[in-house]
Amino acid sequence: MSKSAVEASEKQSPMERIAAFIVDKRKAFYLMYIGVAIFCAFSSGWVAVNDDLTSYLPDTTETRQGLTIMEEEFVTFGTSRIMIDNVSYAQADALAEQARAIAGVKSIEFDNTRDHYANGAALLSVTYEGTADDTVSVDGFHKVQALLEGYDVYITGDVGDSASASLEAEMQVVMLIAVVIILLVLLFTSHTYMEIPVLLMTFGMAALMNKGTNFIFGEISFVSDSVAVVLQLALAIDYAIILCHRYTEERERLEAREAAVAALSKAIPEISGSSMTTLSGLGAMCFMQFGIGQDLGLVLMKSIILSLLAVFTLMPGLLFSFSSLIDRTHHRSFVPKISAWGRLAVKTRFIMPPLFVALVIGGFIFANRCPYAYGQTDLTTIRKNDAQIAQQRINDAFGRVNVLAVLVPQGDYEREGRLLRELERMEETDTVLGLANVDAMDGYVLTDRLTPRQFAEMTDLDIEVARLLYSAYAVDQENYGQVVSGVDSYGVPLIDMFLYVYDMMEEGYVSLDSDMTETIEDLHSQLTDAQLQLKGEHYSRLVLQLNLPEEGEETFAFLDTLHSVVGQYYPENAFLVGNSTSDLDLSSSFGNDNLLISILTIVFVILVLVFTFQSAGLPVLLILVIQGSVWINFSFPYLQNEPLFFLSYLVVSSIQMGANIDYAIVIANRYVELKQTMSPKDAVIESLNEAFPTIVTSGTILASAGIAIGLLSTTASIASIGVCLGRGTLISIFLVMGILPQILLLGDIIIEKTAFTLKARLPIQTHTGNIRVDGHVRGYISGMVDADFNGVLRGTINAAVAAGALEPDGERPPAALTAGKEAASHE
C-alpha cells in the first residue's frame, strides 16, 4: 500500500473503514450470499403454517382452554354442507343414498324438511369417517365431489378446504403486480436505468432470506406467511433507494469505489435511523395479548433487519461492480418540481390547519365508533373465491350454522340430562345434543340407568342372563356391594351396559340371538362414535346449534346468560367453546391490545424522534400528523357502515405509525436544515421539492402493495389489512405533503423553544439588485454558497451573515465581479 493510501486510510472515520471493507471484500460477500440463497431455497419449505387464529388466543381465555380440552379428549369428525341446486327431491334423495355407500362417508343427513330441501335446492349434511385432515375423509370428500359432477353444486366445510393454497396463489399474483408497480415507480424516480436491477437483486435476496429463516420460529400464522414478503418489499425498499441515491450523488465527484464507500458510510446512520421508527411500530405489536401480534411483529421485524443487512453488505458491492453500466444508463429526472404546491401550502397555512384539527377530531370520534368484527363471517371482500360464493349461496338458501360446544365435568349423567333439558327450552337454541338426550330404544336415552329386568325387557333377553351380565359388570367395576346386596336394584347407564355386552360377545362369554346380535353390533358403532365425540376422559361435550349470528351484542349477551345457566349445574370447570366465544374473547382482549399498542407505538416513535431531532416539540408535531392520519383512516368503516376486522386496526395502525412517520421525518429534516440558510417559508417550499421524490417513491410502493392485497385477496382478514394499509398510506402522504409543512411553519417557535441544543440562528437577510458583500456569508445566491466575500454581487441573495455586513450598493458592478459571483454560486 502506498504512503498516500496509508495516510488516506488513517484519515478515514470508523464508519468509512467499515464501508471500505465491505466494498473491497465484495466477492467474499457474493459467495456468502450465494450459499445463503441456496440454503434458504430449501429451508423456506421447512416452516409450518398455522391457519387457525384461535390458536393464538392467550392460554387464559375460555376458548383456548376449551379448545385444548377438546383436542385432547374428543374426536371431531370432518363435515361438509353440500347444496345441490335445481334438483328434485327424488333426485337428491337418490344421490344422498349413493353418497352414503361411498367409503370414507360415515353418515349423511337428508330428509324432506325445510332444513334440507327448499325451492328446488337440496342440502346434504355429510359426516366423514375421520377428522377433517384424515386421508379417509379427504378421499371420501373427493369421491362425493365426483358423484355430484355435472350438478349445480356448492360445498362448504372443513374437509378439502384449500384456503391456504388459494391464499398462497393469490399472494403470488399480488407479489407479481407489486414488482411491476415498483419497476414503474423506480423508472419514474430513478437516476439511471441500471440501478433498478441492483435494487431488485438486493431486495430479492432480502426477501428470500426472510422466507428461508422463518423456520426458526417453528410455526408462523397464515397472516404472516402471506403478507410478509409484500410488506417487506413495501416497507424496506426505501433503504436500498436511499443508498442508491447517495451513490449517484457521490459518483458525480468520486471514482466508483470511493463513491460506494462514501455513500455507504453516509447512508448507514441515515438508514438505521429511518428503520428505527418502523421497527418500533412493529415491536409494539409483540406486546399484544393476542399472539398473532407477536407472530406478525417478529416476522416483519426480522424482514426489516435482513433487508438492512442486504443493503449494507450486498448492495455496495453491486453498485461498484455495475458502476460502468450505471454510468452509461443515466437519464433525465422525470420527477417534477412542486414549488407551486409549496407556495400554495404557505399561502393557506392559516386556513388548512384549523380544518385539519376539525378533521382529526372527527376522525377520532368516528374511529372510536368503528364497527369491529372479530370473526370473518360478516366480512366481505372485493373478490370472492369459490368457497365464499358457495358459503353465501348455502346461507341464503338454508341459513347460517352457529355451533357451540359446552364442556362439563363428566360422570354425572343425571345432571347432564337436567342441563340439556333446560338448554332445549331456551329460545336461542335450535338443537341440543349430548349423551344424556340421545335416543336409544323403547323411549330410553343412552344415559338412562336400567335395572336387569328393564334391560331384559327392552332387549328380549332372558332375565337370568341379564342378572349374570349385571353381576359381571359390577365385579368388573369393582362394585361388589351391588352383588352382595342384590343385583336386581342395580342400575347401569344404558350406553355402558351396551358397550359391556358387546365386549362380552366379542370375547365369547355371551351368546345372543341373531336379531339382538345385529342390533348390538349396529348400536356399538353408533355408541363408539357418540363416545368419541361426546364423552372424554374428564369432560362431556354438549353440542348446541344456535339461531343467533356468530357475533354481536345479542349473541354476546346470550353467552353471558348461558354461562349463568351452566354455572348453576357446574359452578366450576365448565367451558363454552365455539366461534362466538372466540369472537367474545377477541373482543375482550382487543380493548387492552388497542390501548397498549397505541401507547407503546407512540412512545417508541417519540423516543426515536427525540433522539433524532434533539427536540421535544418537533416529534409531537410529527406524531400529531401521522396519528391524525390513523384516526381518519379508520373512520371510513364507520362512515361506510362496514365491519372492520379487528386485527386490521392493530396491524395497520402500528405499520402506519412506524413506517409513514418516515415521510414526515424526511420533510422535517430538510426543513430544519434549510431554515438555517433561508427564511422558514422558502425552507418549506424547498423541503417539499427535495422530499417529494423520496415520498412519492416509497408512498406509491406501499400504497400500491396494500391496494393490490385488498383487491386480489379473497381471505377477508388479509384483504382488510391491505385495504386499510393502502388507504392509510395515501392519507398519510396527503397530510405530510399538505398539512405538515403548514404545521412546521406555524409551530416553528415551538420547535426552536423546545430544542435541547439551542443554536443561535442568524437572521436571514434578503436583498435583490446590487449588494455589497464584506464578510462570511452562508446562504443562497442563485445557488448555495459558503465562503468569504468582499465585493459587489448582482442578483438576489438570501443568506445569513456570520461576520461582516450586507448592504445595497448603488453602483453597477464590473463584469469581472459579476463573473466572480456566478463562479461562486456554482461552487
PDB file of C-alpha atoms in Angstrom, residues 471-602:
ATOM      1  CA  SER A 471     -73.286 -59.133  38.211  1.00  0.00           C
ATOM      2  CA  ALA A 472     -70.265 -59.495  35.926  1.00  0.00           C
ATOM      3  CA  TYR A 473     -70.379 -55.780  35.174  1.00  0.00           C
ATOM      4  CA  ALA A 474     -70.484 -54.930  38.908  1.00  0.00           C
ATOM      5  CA  VAL A 475     -67.438 -57.108  39.518  1.00  0.00           C
ATOM      6  CA  ASP A 476     -65.657 -55.555  36.534  1.00  0.00           C
ATOM      7  CA  GLN A 477     -66.341 -52.114  38.005  1.00  0.00           C
ATOM      8  CA  GLU A 478     -65.282 -53.384  41.474  1.00  0.00           C
ATOM      9  CA  ASN A 479     -68.756 -52.578  42.766  1.00  0.00           C
ATOM     10  CA  TYR A 480     -69.035 -55.731  44.885  1.00  0.00           C
ATOM     11  CA  GLY A 481     -71.690 -54.286  47.220  1.00  0.00           C
ATOM     12  CA  GLN A 482     -74.299 -54.492  44.478  1.00  0.00           C
ATOM     13  CA  VAL A 483     -73.659 -58.215  44.008  1.00  0.00           C
ATOM     14  CA  VAL A 484     -73.940 -58.883  47.729  1.00  0.00           C
ATOM     15  CA  SER A 485     -76.996 -56.715  48.433  1.00  0.00           C
ATOM     16  CA  GLY A 486     -78.917 -57.786  45.365  1.00  0.00           C
ATOM     17  CA  VAL A 487     -78.325 -57.125  41.712  1.00  0.00           C
ATOM     18  CA  ASP A 488     -81.999 -56.546  40.843  1.00  0.00           C
ATOM     19  CA  SER A 489     -81.870 -52.962  42.149  1.00  0.00           C
ATOM     20  CA  TYR A 490     -78.564 -52.220  40.410  1.00  0.00           C
ATOM     21  CA  GLY A 491     -78.990 -49.524  37.740  1.00  0.00           C
ATOM     22  CA  VAL A 492     -76.393 -49.138  34.966  1.00  0.00           C
ATOM     23  CA  PRO A 493     -76.378 -46.430  32.268  1.00  0.00           C
ATOM     24  CA  LEU A 494     -77.633 -47.954  29.052  1.00  0.00           C
ATOM     25  CA  ILE A 495     -74.594 -46.878  26.999  1.00  0.00           C
ATOM     26  CA  ASP A 496     -72.208 -48.532  29.455  1.00  0.00           C
ATOM     27  CA  MET A 497     -74.182 -51.796  29.513  1.00  0.00           C
ATOM     28  CA  PHE A 498     -74.478 -51.940  25.713  1.00  0.00           C
ATOM     29  CA  LEU A 499     -70.727 -51.493  25.326  1.00  0.00           C
ATOM     30  CA  TYR A 500     -70.069 -54.117  28.009  1.00  0.00           C
ATOM     31  CA  VAL A 501     -72.402 -56.624  26.355  1.00  0.00           C
ATOM     32  CA  TYR A 502     -70.627 -56.081  23.025  1.00  0.00           C
ATOM     33  CA  ASP A 503     -67.264 -56.756  24.653  1.00  0.00           C
ATOM     34  CA  MET A 504     -68.642 -59.926  26.231  1.00  0.00           C
ATOM     35  CA  MET A 505     -69.970 -61.027  22.833  1.00  0.00           C
ATOM     36  CA  GLU A 506     -66.609 -60.387  21.181  1.00  0.00           C
ATOM     37  CA  GLU A 507     -64.843 -62.431  23.867  1.00  0.00           C
ATOM     38  CA  GLY A 508     -67.371 -65.279  23.543  1.00  0.00           C
ATOM     39  CA  TYR A 509     -68.821 -65.046  27.031  1.00  0.00           C
ATOM     40  CA  VAL A 510     -72.317 -64.066  25.854  1.00  0.00           C
ATOM     41  CA  SER A 511     -74.365 -65.538  23.041  1.00  0.00           C
ATOM     42  CA  LEU A 512     -77.470 -63.720  21.812  1.00  0.00           C
ATOM     43  CA  ASP A 513     -79.954 -64.480  19.058  1.00  0.00           C
ATOM     44  CA  SER A 514     -79.143 -63.207  15.584  1.00  0.00           C
ATOM     45  CA  ASP A 515     -81.528 -60.234  15.705  1.00  0.00           C
ATOM     46  CA  MET A 516     -80.207 -58.987  19.020  1.00  0.00           C
ATOM     47  CA  THR A 517     -76.608 -59.616  17.948  1.00  0.00           C
ATOM     48  CA  GLU A 518     -77.171 -57.491  14.836  1.00  0.00           C
ATOM     49  CA  THR A 519     -78.831 -54.797  16.932  1.00  0.00           C
ATOM     50  CA  ILE A 520     -75.960 -54.731  19.424  1.00  0.00           C
ATOM     51  CA  GLU A 521     -73.372 -54.568  16.636  1.00  0.00           C
ATOM     52  CA  ASP A 522     -75.162 -51.681  14.926  1.00  0.00           C
ATOM     53  CA  LEU A 523     -75.524 -49.897  18.234  1.00  0.00           C
ATOM     54  CA  HIS A 524     -71.863 -50.430  19.061  1.00  0.00           C
ATOM     55  CA  SER A 525     -70.713 -48.448  16.026  1.00  0.00           C
ATOM     56  CA  GLN A 526     -73.073 -45.586  16.865  1.00  0.00           C
ATOM     57  CA  LEU A 527     -72.215 -45.656  20.564  1.00  0.00           C
ATOM     58  CA  THR A 528     -68.485 -45.644  19.867  1.00  0.00           C
ATOM     59  CA  ASP A 529     -68.872 -42.599  17.631  1.00  0.00           C
ATOM     60  CA  ALA A 530     -71.034 -40.931  20.267  1.00  0.00           C
ATOM     61  CA  GLN A 531     -68.415 -41.580  22.919  1.00  0.00           C
ATOM     62  CA  LEU A 532     -65.583 -40.259  20.764  1.00  0.00           C
ATOM     63  CA  GLN A 533     -67.481 -37.055  20.103  1.00  0.00           C
ATOM     64  CA  LEU A 534     -69.372 -36.508  23.358  1.00  0.00           C
ATOM     65  CA  LYS A 535     -67.572 -38.295  26.206  1.00  0.00           C
ATOM     66  CA  GLY A 536     -63.957 -37.668  27.124  1.00  0.00           C
ATOM     67  CA  GLU A 537     -61.757 -38.860  29.930  1.00  0.00           C
ATOM     68  CA  HIS A 538     -62.653 -35.935  32.186  1.00  0.00           C
ATOM     69  CA  TYR A 539     -65.309 -33.946  30.305  1.00  0.00           C
ATOM     70  CA  SER A 540     -68.566 -34.446  28.475  1.00  0.00           C
ATOM     71  CA  ARG A 541     -69.339 -32.339  25.417  1.00  0.00           C
ATOM     72  CA  LEU A 542     -72.781 -30.876  24.770  1.00  0.00           C
ATOM     73  CA  VAL A 543     -73.282 -29.527  21.260  1.00  0.00           C
ATOM     74  CA  LEU A 544     -75.683 -26.613  20.673  1.00  0.00           C
ATOM     75  CA  GLN A 545     -76.829 -25.168  17.379  1.00  0.00           C
ATOM     76  CA  LEU A 546     -77.812 -21.530  17.907  1.00  0.00           C
ATOM     77  CA  ASN A 547     -80.232 -19.417  15.886  1.00  0.00           C
ATOM     78  CA  LEU A 548     -78.084 -16.343  16.547  1.00  0.00           C
ATOM     79  CA  PRO A 549     -75.440 -14.643  14.409  1.00  0.00           C
ATOM     80  CA  GLU A 550     -71.836 -15.566  15.115  1.00  0.00           C
ATOM     81  CA  GLU A 551     -71.134 -12.273  16.878  1.00  0.00           C
ATOM     82  CA  GLY A 552     -72.903  -9.148  18.049  1.00  0.00           C
ATOM     83  CA  GLU A 553     -74.430  -7.709  21.188  1.00  0.00           C
ATOM     84  CA  GLU A 554     -77.336 -10.186  21.197  1.00  0.00           C
ATOM     85  CA  THR A 555     -75.018 -13.178  20.818  1.00  0.00           C
ATOM     86  CA  PHE A 556     -72.560 -11.976  23.445  1.00  0.00           C
ATOM     87  CA  ALA A 557     -75.434 -11.289  25.872  1.00  0.00           C
ATOM     88  CA  PHE A 558     -76.719 -14.841  25.333  1.00  0.00           C
ATOM     89  CA  LEU A 559     -73.260 -16.234  26.121  1.00  0.00           C
ATOM     90  CA  ASP A 560     -73.403 -14.438  29.459  1.00  0.00           C
ATOM     91  CA  THR A 561     -76.833 -15.977  30.101  1.00  0.00           C
ATOM     92  CA  LEU A 562     -75.545 -19.398  29.084  1.00  0.00           C
ATOM     93  CA  HIS A 563     -72.628 -19.074  31.486  1.00  0.00           C
ATOM     94  CA  SER A 564     -75.115 -18.402  34.281  1.00  0.00           C
ATOM     95  CA  VAL A 565     -77.309 -21.380  33.387  1.00  0.00           C
ATOM     96  CA  VAL A 566     -74.387 -23.812  33.084  1.00  0.00           C
ATOM     97  CA  GLY A 567     -72.889 -22.373  36.278  1.00  0.00           C
ATOM     98  CA  GLN A 568     -75.989 -23.401  38.243  1.00  0.00           C
ATOM     99  CA  TYR A 569     -75.240 -27.052  37.437  1.00  0.00           C
ATOM    100  CA  TYR A 570     -71.454 -26.868  37.239  1.00  0.00           C
ATOM    101  CA  PRO A 571     -70.124 -23.963  39.318  1.00  0.00           C
ATOM    102  CA  GLU A 572     -66.528 -24.730  38.302  1.00  0.00           C
ATOM    103  CA  ASN A 573     -64.594 -26.103  35.340  1.00  0.00           C
ATOM    104  CA  ALA A 574     -67.246 -25.697  32.652  1.00  0.00           C
ATOM    105  CA  PHE A 575     -66.297 -24.116  29.305  1.00  0.00           C
ATOM    106  CA  LEU A 576     -68.121 -22.697  26.296  1.00  0.00           C
ATOM    107  CA  VAL A 577     -66.268 -23.189  23.006  1.00  0.00           C
ATOM    108  CA  GLY A 578     -67.144 -22.001  19.507  1.00  0.00           C
ATOM    109  CA  ASN A 579     -66.735 -19.219  17.001  1.00  0.00           C
ATOM    110  CA  SER A 580     -68.968 -16.984  19.105  1.00  0.00           C
ATOM    111  CA  THR A 581     -66.914 -17.493  22.273  1.00  0.00           C
ATOM    112  CA  SER A 582     -63.720 -16.950  20.287  1.00  0.00           C
ATOM    113  CA  ASP A 583     -65.109 -13.658  18.979  1.00  0.00           C
ATOM    114  CA  LEU A 584     -66.099 -12.674  22.515  1.00  0.00           C
ATOM    115  CA  ASP A 585     -62.609 -13.435  23.842  1.00  0.00           C
ATOM    116  CA  LEU A 586     -61.041 -11.464  20.996  1.00  0.00           C
ATOM    117  CA  SER A 587     -63.329  -8.502  21.615  1.00  0.00           C
ATOM    118  CA  SER A 588     -62.418  -8.571  25.307  1.00  0.00           C
ATOM    119  CA  SER A 589     -58.667  -8.546  24.613  1.00  0.00           C
ATOM    120  CA  PHE A 590     -58.946  -6.038  21.752  1.00  0.00           C
ATOM    121  CA  GLY A 591     -59.611  -3.060  24.010  1.00  0.00           C
ATOM    122  CA  ASN A 592     -56.472  -3.692  26.044  1.00  0.00           C
ATOM    123  CA  ASP A 593     -54.389  -4.561  22.985  1.00  0.00           C
ATOM    124  CA  ASN A 594     -55.581  -1.457  21.152  1.00  0.00           C
ATOM    125  CA  LEU A 595     -54.690   0.861  24.025  1.00  0.00           C
ATOM    126  CA  LEU A 596     -51.384  -0.876  24.677  1.00  0.00           C
ATOM    127  CA  ILE A 597     -50.299  -0.872  21.025  1.00  0.00           C
ATOM    128  CA  SER A 598     -51.262   2.783  20.545  1.00  0.00           C
ATOM    129  CA  ILE A 599     -49.354   3.925  23.637  1.00  0.00           C
ATOM    130  CA  LEU A 600     -46.267   1.790  23.001  1.00  0.00           C
ATOM    131  CA  THR A 601     -46.076   2.729  19.321  1.00  0.00           C
ATOM    132  CA  ILE A 602     -46.300   6.435  20.076  1.00  0.00           C
TER     133      ILE A 602
END
